[in-house]
Structures are given as structure tokens and as C-alpha cells.
CSV table of C-alpha atoms in Angstrom, one decimal:
chain,number,residue,atom,x,y,z
K,1,UNK,CA,-22.6,-48.5,104.9
K,2,UNK,CA,-22.3,-52.2,104.1
K,3,UNK,CA,-24.5,-53.7,106.7
K,4,UNK,CA,-26.6,-56.8,105.4
K,5,UNK,CA,-30.2,-56.1,104.9
K,6,UNK,CA,-33.0,-58.3,106.1
K,7,UNK,CA,-36.8,-57.9,106.3
K,8,UNK,CA,-37.1,-55.0,103.9
K,9,UNK,CA,-40.6,-53.6,104.6
K,10,UNK,CA,-40.9,-50.8,102.1
K,11,UNK,CA,-39.3,-49.1,99.1
K,12,UNK,CA,-39.6,-45.6,97.7
K,13,UNK,CA,-38.0,-43.8,94.7
K,14,UNK,CA,-37.6,-40.1,95.2
K,15,UNK,CA,-37.7,-37.5,92.4
K,16,UNK,CA,-33.9,-37.6,92.1
K,17,UNK,CA,-33.8,-41.3,91.4
K,18,UNK,CA,-32.6,-42.5,94.8
K,19,UNK,CA,-34.1,-45.7,96.2
K,20,UNK,CA,-35.1,-45.5,99.9
K,21,UNK,CA,-36.0,-48.5,101.9
K,22,UNK,CA,-37.2,-49.3,105.4
K,23,UNK,CA,-36.1,-52.4,107.1
K,24,UNK,CA,-36.0,-53.9,110.6
K,25,UNK,CA,-32.6,-52.3,110.9
K,26,UNK,CA,-33.7,-48.8,110.0
K,27,UNK,CA,-33.7,-46.5,106.9
K,28,UNK,CA,-31.3,-47.1,104.0
K,29,UNK,CA,-30.6,-45.6,100.6
K,30,UNK,CA,-29.4,-47.1,97.4
K,31,UNK,CA,-27.5,-44.8,95.0
K,32,UNK,CA,-25.4,-45.0,91.9
K,33,UNK,CA,-21.7,-45.7,92.3
K,34,UNK,CA,-19.9,-43.6,89.7
K,35,UNK,CA,-16.3,-44.8,90.4
K,36,UNK,CA,-14.8,-48.2,90.7
K,37,UNK,CA,-11.2,-48.8,91.8
K,38,UNK,CA,-8.3,-51.2,91.0
K,39,UNK,CA,-6.1,-51.9,94.0
K,40,UNK,CA,-3.6,-54.4,95.4
K,41,UNK,CA,-6.5,-56.8,95.6
K,42,UNK,CA,-6.7,-56.7,91.8
K,43,UNK,CA,-3.0,-57.4,91.2
K,44,UNK,CA,-1.2,-54.1,91.8
K,45,UNK,CA,1.9,-54.2,94.0
K,46,UNK,CA,1.2,-50.7,95.4
K,47,UNK,CA,-2.0,-48.6,95.7
K,48,UNK,CA,0.0,-45.3,95.1
K,49,UNK,CA,-0.4,-44.7,91.4
K,50,UNK,CA,1.6,-42.1,89.5
K,51,UNK,CA,1.1,-42.8,85.8
K,52,UNK,CA,-1.3,-44.7,83.5
K,53,UNK,CA,-0.9,-45.5,79.8
K,54,UNK,CA,-3.5,-46.9,77.3
K,55,UNK,CA,-1.3,-48.8,74.9
K,56,UNK,CA,-2.0,-49.1,71.2
K,57,UNK,CA,-2.8,-52.8,71.5
K,58,UNK,CA,-5.5,-52.1,74.0
K,59,UNK,CA,-3.6,-53.1,77.1
K,60,UNK,CA,-2.8,-50.8,80.0
K,61,UNK,CA,0.4,-50.0,81.8
K,62,UNK,CA,0.2,-48.7,85.4
K,63,UNK,CA,3.2,-47.0,87.0
K,64,UNK,CA,3.2,-47.0,90.8
K,65,UNK,CA,5.2,-45.5,93.7
K,66,UNK,CA,7.1,-48.4,95.3
K,67,UNK,CA,5.3,-51.2,93.4
K,68,UNK,CA,6.9,-51.2,90.0
K,69,UNK,CA,5.1,-51.3,86.7
K,70,UNK,CA,2.0,-53.5,86.1
K,71,UNK,CA,0.8,-54.5,82.6
K,72,UNK,CA,-2.9,-55.4,82.3
K,73,UNK,CA,-3.8,-57.4,79.2
K,74,UNK,CA,-6.8,-59.6,78.2
K,75,UNK,CA,-4.7,-62.6,79.2
K,76,UNK,CA,-3.9,-61.3,82.7
K,77,UNK,CA,-1.4,-59.1,84.3
K,78,UNK,CA,2.4,-58.9,84.7
K,79,UNK,CA,4.4,-56.8,87.1
K,80,UNK,CA,7.9,-55.5,86.5
K,81,UNK,CA,10.1,-54.4,89.4
K,82,UNK,CA,13.8,-54.2,90.4
K,83,UNK,CA,14.1,-57.9,90.4
K,84,UNK,CA,13.4,-58.2,86.7
K,85,UNK,CA,15.0,-55.1,85.1
K,86,UNK,CA,13.5,-51.9,86.4
K,87,UNK,CA,15.9,-49.2,87.6
K,88,UNK,CA,13.5,-48.1,90.3
K,89,UNK,CA,10.1,-49.2,91.7
K,90,UNK,CA,8.7,-45.6,91.3
K,91,UNK,CA,7.5,-44.8,87.8
K,92,UNK,CA,6.4,-41.2,87.2
K,93,UNK,CA,5.9,-41.3,83.4
K,94,UNK,CA,5.1,-43.6,80.5
K,95,UNK,CA,5.1,-43.2,76.7
K,96,UNK,CA,4.8,-45.6,73.8
K,97,UNK,CA,6.7,-45.1,70.6
K,98,UNK,CA,5.8,-46.2,67.0
K,99,UNK,CA,8.3,-49.1,67.0
K,100,UNK,CA,6.6,-50.9,69.9
K,101,UNK,CA,8.9,-49.6,72.6
K,102,UNK,CA,7.8,-48.4,76.0
K,103,UNK,CA,9.5,-45.4,77.5
K,104,UNK,CA,9.6,-45.4,81.3
K,105,UNK,CA,10.4,-42.2,83.3
K,106,UNK,CA,11.7,-42.7,86.8
K,107,UNK,CA,10.7,-40.7,89.8
K,108,UNK,CA,14.3,-40.4,90.8
K,109,UNK,CA,16.0,-39.5,87.6
K,110,UNK,CA,16.3,-40.4,83.9
K,111,UNK,CA,14.3,-42.8,81.7
K,112,UNK,CA,14.5,-46.2,80.1
K,113,UNK,CA,13.3,-47.8,76.9
K,114,UNK,CA,11.8,-51.3,77.2
K,115,UNK,CA,11.7,-53.0,73.8
K,116,UNK,CA,11.5,-56.7,72.9
K,117,UNK,CA,12.0,-57.6,76.6
K,118,UNK,CA,15.3,-55.6,77.0
K,119,UNK,CA,16.0,-52.3,78.7
K,120,UNK,CA,18.1,-49.4,77.5
K,121,UNK,CA,18.8,-47.0,80.4
K,122,UNK,CA,19.3,-43.2,80.1
K,123,UNK,CA,20.9,-41.5,83.1
K,124,UNK,CA,23.4,-38.8,83.8
K,125,UNK,CA,26.0,-40.4,81.5
K,126,UNK,CA,23.4,-40.2,78.6
K,127,UNK,CA,22.5,-36.6,79.4
K,128,UNK,CA,19.5,-37.3,81.5
K,129,UNK,CA,20.3,-36.8,85.1
K,130,UNK,CA,17.0,-35.2,86.3
K,131,UNK,CA,13.5,-36.3,86.7
K,132,UNK,CA,11.6,-36.2,83.4
K,133,UNK,CA,8.3,-34.1,83.5
K,134,UNK,CA,7.4,-34.4,79.8
K,135,UNK,CA,8.2,-36.7,76.9
K,136,UNK,CA,7.1,-36.5,73.2
K,137,UNK,CA,8.0,-38.0,69.9
K,138,UNK,CA,8.0,-35.8,66.8
K,139,UNK,CA,7.0,-36.8,63.2
K,140,UNK,CA,10.5,-37.8,62.4
K,141,UNK,CA,10.7,-40.2,65.3
K,142,UNK,CA,13.0,-38.1,67.5
K,143,UNK,CA,12.4,-38.4,71.3
K,144,UNK,CA,12.1,-35.1,73.2
K,145,UNK,CA,12.2,-34.8,76.9
K,146,UNK,CA,11.5,-32.0,79.4
K,147,UNK,CA,13.2,-31.7,82.8
K,148,UNK,CA,13.2,-28.8,85.2
K,149,UNK,CA,16.4,-27.6,83.4
K,150,UNK,CA,14.6,-27.4,80.0
K,151,UNK,CA,14.2,-29.2,76.7
K,152,UNK,CA,16.4,-32.0,75.3
K,153,UNK,CA,16.3,-34.4,72.4
K,154,UNK,CA,17.8,-37.8,71.8
K,155,UNK,CA,20.8,-37.8,69.3
K,156,UNK,CA,22.9,-40.9,68.8
K,157,UNK,CA,22.0,-42.3,72.2
K,158,UNK,CA,22.6,-39.1,74.1
K,159,UNK,CA,20.1,-36.5,75.2
K,160,UNK,CA,21.3,-33.1,74.0
K,161,UNK,CA,20.0,-29.8,75.5
K,162,UNK,CA,18.0,-27.5,73.3
K,163,UNK,CA,18.2,-23.8,73.9
K,164,UNK,CA,14.8,-22.3,75.1
K,165,UNK,CA,15.6,-18.8,76.5
K,166,UNK,CA,13.6,-17.9,79.6
K,167,UNK,CA,12.5,-21.4,80.5
K,168,UNK,CA,13.2,-22.3,84.2
K,169,UNK,CA,11.6,-25.0,86.3
K,170,UNK,CA,9.7,-26.4,83.3
K,171,UNK,CA,6.6,-28.5,84.0
K,172,UNK,CA,4.8,-29.6,80.8
K,173,UNK,CA,5.5,-30.5,77.2
K,174,UNK,CA,3.3,-31.1,74.1
K,175,UNK,CA,3.7,-31.4,70.3
K,176,UNK,CA,0.4,-30.1,68.8
K,177,UNK,CA,-1.3,-31.0,65.6
K,178,UNK,CA,0.6,-28.1,63.8
K,179,UNK,CA,3.9,-29.8,64.9
K,180,UNK,CA,4.7,-27.0,67.3
K,181,UNK,CA,6.5,-28.1,70.5
K,182,UNK,CA,5.0,-26.3,73.5
K,183,UNK,CA,6.7,-25.9,76.8
K,184,UNK,CA,5.1,-24.5,79.9
K,185,UNK,CA,6.8,-23.3,83.1
K,186,UNK,CA,5.7,-21.2,86.1
K,187,UNK,CA,6.8,-17.9,84.4
K,188,UNK,CA,5.4,-18.5,81.0
K,189,UNK,CA,4.6,-20.5,77.9
K,190,UNK,CA,6.3,-20.9,74.5
K,191,UNK,CA,6.8,-23.1,71.5
K,192,UNK,CA,9.4,-24.2,69.1
K,193,UNK,CA,8.7,-24.6,65.4
K,194,UNK,CA,11.2,-25.4,62.6
K,195,UNK,CA,14.0,-24.8,65.1
K,196,UNK,CA,12.8,-21.3,66.2
K,197,UNK,CA,11.7,-20.6,69.7
K,198,UNK,CA,8.9,-18.1,70.6
K,199,UNK,CA,7.6,-17.2,74.0
K,200,UNK,CA,3.9,-16.3,74.0
K,201,UNK,CA,3.2,-15.9,77.7
K,202,UNK,CA,5.4,-14.2,80.3
K,203,UNK,CA,4.6,-13.7,84.0
K,204,UNK,CA,7.5,-11.7,85.6
K,205,UNK,CA,5.8,-11.4,89.0
K,206,UNK,CA,7.0,-14.4,91.0
K,207,UNK,CA,3.9,-14.2,93.3
K,208,UNK,CA,1.6,-14.8,90.3
K,209,UNK,CA,3.6,-17.7,88.8
K,210,UNK,CA,1.8,-21.1,88.9
K,211,UNK,CA,3.4,-24.5,88.2
K,212,UNK,CA,2.0,-26.2,85.1
K,213,UNK,CA,1.5,-30.0,85.0
K,214,UNK,CA,0.0,-30.7,81.6
K,215,UNK,CA,-0.8,-29.2,78.1
K,216,UNK,CA,-3.8,-30.7,76.2
K,217,UNK,CA,-5.1,-30.1,72.7
K,218,UNK,CA,-8.8,-30.4,72.0
K,219,UNK,CA,-10.5,-31.3,68.7
K,220,UNK,CA,-10.7,-27.7,67.7
K,221,UNK,CA,-7.0,-27.2,68.0
K,222,UNK,CA,-7.2,-25.1,71.2
K,223,UNK,CA,-4.6,-25.8,73.8
K,224,UNK,CA,-5.2,-26.0,77.5
K,225,UNK,CA,-2.5,-25.5,80.1
K,226,UNK,CA,-3.3,-27.0,83.5
K,227,UNK,CA,-1.6,-25.2,86.4
K,228,UNK,CA,-1.6,-25.3,90.2
K,229,UNK,CA,-3.6,-22.7,92.2
K,230,UNK,CA,-6.8,-23.5,90.2
K,231,UNK,CA,-5.6,-21.8,87.0
K,232,UNK,CA,-6.4,-23.1,83.5
K,233,UNK,CA,-5.1,-21.2,80.4
K,234,UNK,CA,-6.7,-21.6,76.9
K,235,UNK,CA,-4.7,-20.8,73.8
K,236,UNK,CA,-7.0,-20.2,70.8
K,237,UNK,CA,-4.9,-18.8,67.9
K,238,UNK,CA,-3.4,-15.6,69.2
K,239,UNK,CA,-5.9,-15.2,72.0
K,240,UNK,CA,-5.0,-16.5,75.5
K,241,UNK,CA,-7.8,-16.8,78.1
K,242,UNK,CA,-7.0,-17.5,81.8
K,243,UNK,CA,-9.7,-19.1,83.9
K,244,UNK,CA,-9.7,-19.2,87.7
K,245,UNK,CA,-11.6,-22.2,89.1
K,246,UNK,CA,-13.4,-22.5,92.5
K,247,UNK,CA,-11.4,-23.1,95.7
K,248,UNK,CA,-13.5,-26.1,96.5
K,249,UNK,CA,-11.4,-28.1,94.0
K,250,UNK,CA,-8.2,-27.8,95.9
K,251,UNK,CA,-5.1,-25.8,94.9
K,252,UNK,CA,-3.0,-28.7,93.5
K,253,UNK,CA,-3.5,-29.9,89.9
K,254,UNK,CA,-2.2,-33.3,88.7
K,255,UNK,CA,-3.3,-33.7,85.0
K,256,UNK,CA,-6.3,-34.1,82.8
K,257,UNK,CA,-7.8,-35.2,79.5
K,258,UNK,CA,-10.4,-34.0,77.0
K,259,UNK,CA,-13.1,-36.5,75.8
K,260,UNK,CA,-16.2,-35.7,73.8
K,261,UNK,CA,-15.8,-32.0,74.2
K,262,UNK,CA,-15.5,-32.3,78.0
K,263,UNK,CA,-12.4,-31.6,80.1
K,264,UNK,CA,-11.6,-33.8,83.0
K,265,UNK,CA,-9.0,-32.6,85.5
K,266,UNK,CA,-7.6,-34.2,88.6
K,267,UNK,CA,-7.4,-31.7,91.5
K,268,UNK,CA,-6.5,-32.2,95.1
K,269,UNK,CA,-10.1,-32.7,96.1
K,270,UNK,CA,-11.3,-34.9,93.3
K,271,UNK,CA,-11.9,-35.2,89.5
K,272,UNK,CA,-13.4,-32.1,87.8
K,273,UNK,CA,-15.7,-32.5,84.8
K,274,UNK,CA,-17.0,-29.6,82.6
K,275,UNK,CA,-18.1,-29.0,79.1
K,276,UNK,CA,-15.7,-26.9,77.0
K,277,UNK,CA,-18.6,-24.7,76.0
K,278,UNK,CA,-18.7,-23.6,79.7
K,279,UNK,CA,-15.4,-21.9,79.2
K,280,UNK,CA,-16.6,-20.3,76.0
K,281,UNK,CA,-19.5,-18.8,78.1
K,282,UNK,CA,-17.2,-17.4,80.7
K,283,UNK,CA,-14.7,-16.0,78.2
K,284,UNK,CA,-17.6,-14.3,76.4
K,285,UNK,CA,-18.9,-12.7,79.6
K,286,UNK,CA,-22.1,-14.6,79.6
K,287,UNK,CA,-21.3,-16.4,82.8
K,288,UNK,CA,-19.2,-15.6,85.8
K,289,UNK,CA,-18.2,-19.2,86.7
K,290,UNK,CA,-17.7,-22.5,84.9
K,291,UNK,CA,-20.4,-25.0,85.9
K,292,UNK,CA,-18.9,-28.4,86.7
K,293,UNK,CA,-19.3,-31.7,88.4
K,294,UNK,CA,-16.8,-33.0,91.0
K,295,UNK,CA,-16.2,-36.7,91.6
K,296,UNK,CA,-14.7,-37.7,94.9
K,297,UNK,CA,-15.2,-40.2,97.8
K,298,UNK,CA,-18.9,-39.6,97.8
K,299,UNK,CA,-19.0,-41.2,94.3
K,300,UNK,CA,-16.9,-44.2,95.3
K,301,UNK,CA,-13.3,-42.9,95.0
K,302,UNK,CA,-11.0,-44.2,97.7
K,303,UNK,CA,-8.8,-41.2,97.3
K,304,UNK,CA,-9.5,-38.0,95.4
K,305,UNK,CA,-6.0,-37.6,93.9
K,306,UNK,CA,-2.5,-39.1,93.5
K,307,UNK,CA,0.4,-38.3,95.8
K,308,UNK,CA,2.4,-36.6,92.9
K,309,UNK,CA,1.7,-35.7,89.2
K,310,UNK,CA,2.6,-38.3,86.6
K,311,UNK,CA,2.7,-38.3,82.8
K,312,UNK,CA,0.0,-39.2,82.1
K,313,UNK,CA,-2.0,-39.3,85.3
K,314,UNK,CA,-5.2,-40.0,83.4
K,315,UNK,CA,-5.8,-42.2,80.3
K,316,UNK,CA,-8.7,-43.0,78.1
K,317,UNK,CA,-9.3,-46.8,77.6
K,318,UNK,CA,-10.6,-48.3,74.4
K,319,UNK,CA,-14.1,-48.8,76.0
K,320,UNK,CA,-14.3,-45.1,76.8
K,321,UNK,CA,-13.5,-45.5,80.4
K,322,UNK,CA,-11.3,-43.0,82.1
K,323,UNK,CA,-8.5,-44.3,84.3
K,324,UNK,CA,-7.2,-41.9,87.0
K,325,UNK,CA,-4.1,-42.2,89.1
K,326,UNK,CA,-4.8,-41.8,92.9
K,327,UNK,CA,-3.0,-42.5,96.1
K,328,UNK,CA,-5.3,-45.5,96.8
K,329,UNK,CA,-5.5,-47.3,93.4
K,330,UNK,CA,-6.7,-46.6,89.9
K,331,UNK,CA,-10.0,-44.9,89.9
K,332,UNK,CA,-12.1,-45.8,86.8
K,333,UNK,CA,-15.0,-43.7,85.5
K,334,UNK,CA,-17.3,-44.7,82.7
K,335,UNK,CA,-18.8,-41.4,81.6
K,336,UNK,CA,-21.6,-43.0,79.5
K,337,UNK,CA,-22.8,-45.0,82.6
K,338,UNK,CA,-23.2,-41.9,84.8
K,339,UNK,CA,-26.8,-40.8,85.3
K,340,UNK,CA,-26.7,-37.0,85.6
K,341,UNK,CA,-29.0,-35.5,88.3
K,342,UNK,CA,-30.9,-32.8,86.4
K,343,UNK,CA,-33.5,-32.2,89.0
K,344,UNK,CA,-33.0,-28.7,90.5
K,345,UNK,CA,-33.4,-28.8,94.3
K,346,UNK,CA,-36.0,-26.7,96.0
K,347,UNK,CA,-34.6,-23.5,97.3
K,348,UNK,CA,-35.6,-22.3,100.8
K,349,UNK,CA,-35.1,-18.8,102.2
K,350,UNK,CA,-34.1,-19.3,105.8
K,351,UNK,CA,-34.3,-15.7,106.9
K,352,UNK,CA,-34.1,-12.1,105.8
K,353,UNK,CA,-32.3,-9.2,107.5
K,354,UNK,CA,-32.5,-5.5,107.0
K,355,UNK,CA,-29.5,-3.6,108.4
K,356,UNK,CA,-28.6,-6.9,110.2
K,357,UNK,CA,-32.0,-7.0,112.0
K,358,UNK,CA,-34.3,-9.9,111.3
K,359,UNK,CA,-37.3,-9.1,109.1
K,360,UNK,CA,-40.4,-11.1,108.2
K,361,UNK,CA,-40.6,-11.8,104.4
K,362,UNK,CA,-44.1,-10.2,104.2
K,363,UNK,CA,-42.7,-7.0,105.7
K,364,UNK,CA,-40.5,-6.5,102.6
K,365,UNK,CA,-43.5,-5.3,100.7
K,366,UNK,CA,-43.6,-2.1,102.8
K,367,UNK,CA,-39.9,-1.6,103.2
K,368,UNK,CA,-38.9,2.1,102.8
K,369,UNK,CA,-36.1,3.1,100.4
K,370,UNK,CA,-32.7,3.5,101.8
K,371,UNK,CA,-29.0,2.7,101.4
K,372,UNK,CA,-28.7,0.1,104.2
K,373,UNK,CA,-28.1,-3.6,103.9
K,374,UNK,CA,-30.6,-6.1,102.7
K,375,UNK,CA,-29.6,-9.8,103.1
K,376,UNK,CA,-31.2,-13.0,102.1
K,377,UNK,CA,-30.0,-16.3,103.6
K,378,UNK,CA,-31.0,-19.3,101.5
K,379,UNK,CA,-30.2,-23.0,101.0
K,380,UNK,CA,-31.3,-26.0,99.0
K,381,UNK,CA,-31.6,-29.7,99.8
K,382,UNK,CA,-30.4,-32.5,97.4
K,383,UNK,CA,-30.7,-36.0,98.7
K,384,UNK,CA,-28.4,-37.3,96.0
K,385,UNK,CA,-25.3,-35.3,96.8
K,386,UNK,CA,-25.7,-31.9,98.6
K,387,UNK,CA,-22.0,-31.1,97.9
K,388,UNK,CA,-22.8,-30.7,94.2
K,389,UNK,CA,-25.3,-27.9,94.8
K,390,UNK,CA,-24.4,-24.7,92.9
K,391,UNK,CA,-26.2,-21.5,93.7
K,392,UNK,CA,-27.1,-18.3,91.7
K,393,UNK,CA,-29.1,-15.3,92.8
K,394,UNK,CA,-30.6,-12.3,91.2
K,395,UNK,CA,-32.5,-9.4,92.7
K,396,UNK,CA,-35.1,-8.4,90.0
K,397,UNK,CA,-34.9,-4.7,89.2
K,398,UNK,CA,-31.3,-4.4,90.5
K,399,UNK,CA,-29.2,-7.2,89.1
K,400,UNK,CA,-28.9,-7.4,85.3
K,401,UNK,CA,-28.0,-11.1,85.3
K,402,UNK,CA,-27.8,-14.1,87.6
K,403,UNK,CA,-24.8,-13.9,90.1
K,404,UNK,CA,-22.8,-17.1,90.7
K,405,UNK,CA,-22.6,-17.8,94.5
K,406,UNK,CA,-20.7,-21.0,94.3
């Protein structure tokens, strides 16, 4: 709460680093706030954020739903909207080119280039009559776009379709460090190199197809495809690993970023953070589940996710802070400022049942052999954030390794 404190009578720090106090108004707790938020009170014209771009000069561009485009600089902020040149007030994508131009993708359809204070608009007449879900610039300076209809490139002011057989309802685009242009769609994944198209993943079963929203490359050259329904694909050379993440994250995916060998992904229920080495452990069969941290309203977020995916929906600022698009402002996380709780909570066994009948723990010493059901009910208390508790169990002499229980 935010009630004023008066007459603090006592203070106590618990083993997890929380400060507890007693006052004439009752018991209170002080805890770290891991997330701060930029909102209308800070100059945004709308709290519904779709896209965020860290510019090369250190400034930030924030695209909103209904509030136009806001430019944050060291000197202040400037908002662009329909009254001063924007085609729409809903901006779903942002990209900076090497010539100082800012490409703006509209939620409705098409894109525009803002350069030297002037707009050049690309709509149906210029071959771009759909919403753009991906935009990249190749080494030669050619602008490429991805819409649900497929891939296109800018030639003499017109976006020309490029043949990519099998691609339907496309969702994500990336040019990697090897200059391959990757396209992801619900039914597969492929890339184009030197004008040749190759499909590397195909999912013909419509019930198993999952919409992609971003492709990311890490420092090792591995590619990560972020899809809805809690699916993450990793492409390492010719090997493709698919990871299923826990339902607690929410089924919708919005975007992500890799920073310092950690992957951050915005899901419906908050921001997911995990070390890349966790995925190596799971892929190698050493673990059953990726260990992660989830940031949400408990950590100070006003909303755990945006209303719709944007490109990009998360950006890394020069100071190392992560800016996330949400439906209630820009959520800012400074990873180096977060104090990780490494204290394992005490586990308590609530009860034990044998064939669904309660059994005293001491009676287990004389339990006869059989093929019935033996069940242990347990929990653990963390005063910092109980929702972050993760459980594993192992029955010595029966289980060969620890079993992830979520």
C-alpha cells in the first residue's frame, strides 16, 4: 500500500532481505521495486504502447496505440501525431536506417519514412497495402518488409513481392550475421541467401502450428524463434530444438531480446527471464524444465504485456535498461539493479497419504511393500514473492534425478 507511516516502533530484516516494521498503524514491509513505468504523466499521449526503438544517437522512439509517436531525448520530448504528419496515431513498428531515416510501420497498413523532417508514405499504390510485421535492411541498403502475404523489397520506390514458396500468414523477419534472411510463419521457418529460398522447418498439421512474433540471434550465432502457445525454437547449425515453456507464463507471446546471455520474453502474464544455458541443460536432457524468473505486477509493472505485438516490443537502452511495451505504459527494468533472492525457502510436508488414506510420517518406516499410491503434499513459504517458488522432488531409491514440479 501507500499509506503514510508514523511512529515506527521497530524494524527487522528477514533472511531474504525484506525489511519489516511495526508502527501504530500495524505491520508493514519494504521490498525492492524491480520495474518502473513511463506513462502519460511522463509525456506520453497514450499508455497503450506497441513499439519501442533505441536510436543510434541514444534517444528513444515510443510508438503508441492512439497517441502517436513520442521521441525522448536528453533535451526533452516531442510527440508526432496526425496533426503534424503521421498517417495514423497507431504505430506498430519502428526501424532506423543508416542514412538517419526513421521507418514507421502503421497498425492499419503500410509504412512511412521520416527523414530530415519530411515524410514519404508507402501504401497500396507503392505495393504495401497490408500491415507490416517485419522490416530489415540488408548490407546493400535495400529495405525488406514482411506482411502476412509474404516478403517484399523496395525497388525504385515500390515494394516488390519476393517469391517464398510455402509461406502463409508470415509473422517474423530477421537478417542474421551470415546475411541470411529468415522468415517465420505458423507452418514453418525458412531463409533466403543469395536469391535462393530454403525451408528448414515444416509443420503440416494445422493444430500444431503456432504464430511467430520475433526471431532473435544471440552472440553464438544461434537463432531463437518466439511463438505463441509457449513455444520457443532454437536453430543451432542444422539442429533445431523446440522448447515448451510453463503455462504460468500465458499463451500469448509478444517479443523479446537477448542481453548478456540471458533471454527476456514478454508473455501475456509478464516478462520472462532465463539464462541461455538453461536451454542447453534442457536440450541435453540434464533438466526437464527451464528455470526462470517472471516479472509482473508484483514487481511494479502496471500491466504485464502490451495489447498487441510490435516491432520491436522491447529495446535495450544505452545504460543497459530494458524498455518493454505494455498496455499501461513503458515498463523499464535495470537488470544490474535487481537483487536476486538466492535464499531457498524452507519446505514443509503438509501431509502424507497411502492409498488415499492419511498416514503419519513416522509410520512410513514400517510401511509394507505394495503397488498402491504413496503421495506427499508439500509447500514452501517465501516472504519476498511466493509466486516465484519453483519445486522439484525426488524419492531416493526410486527416482534417478530430481523431477520438476513447476
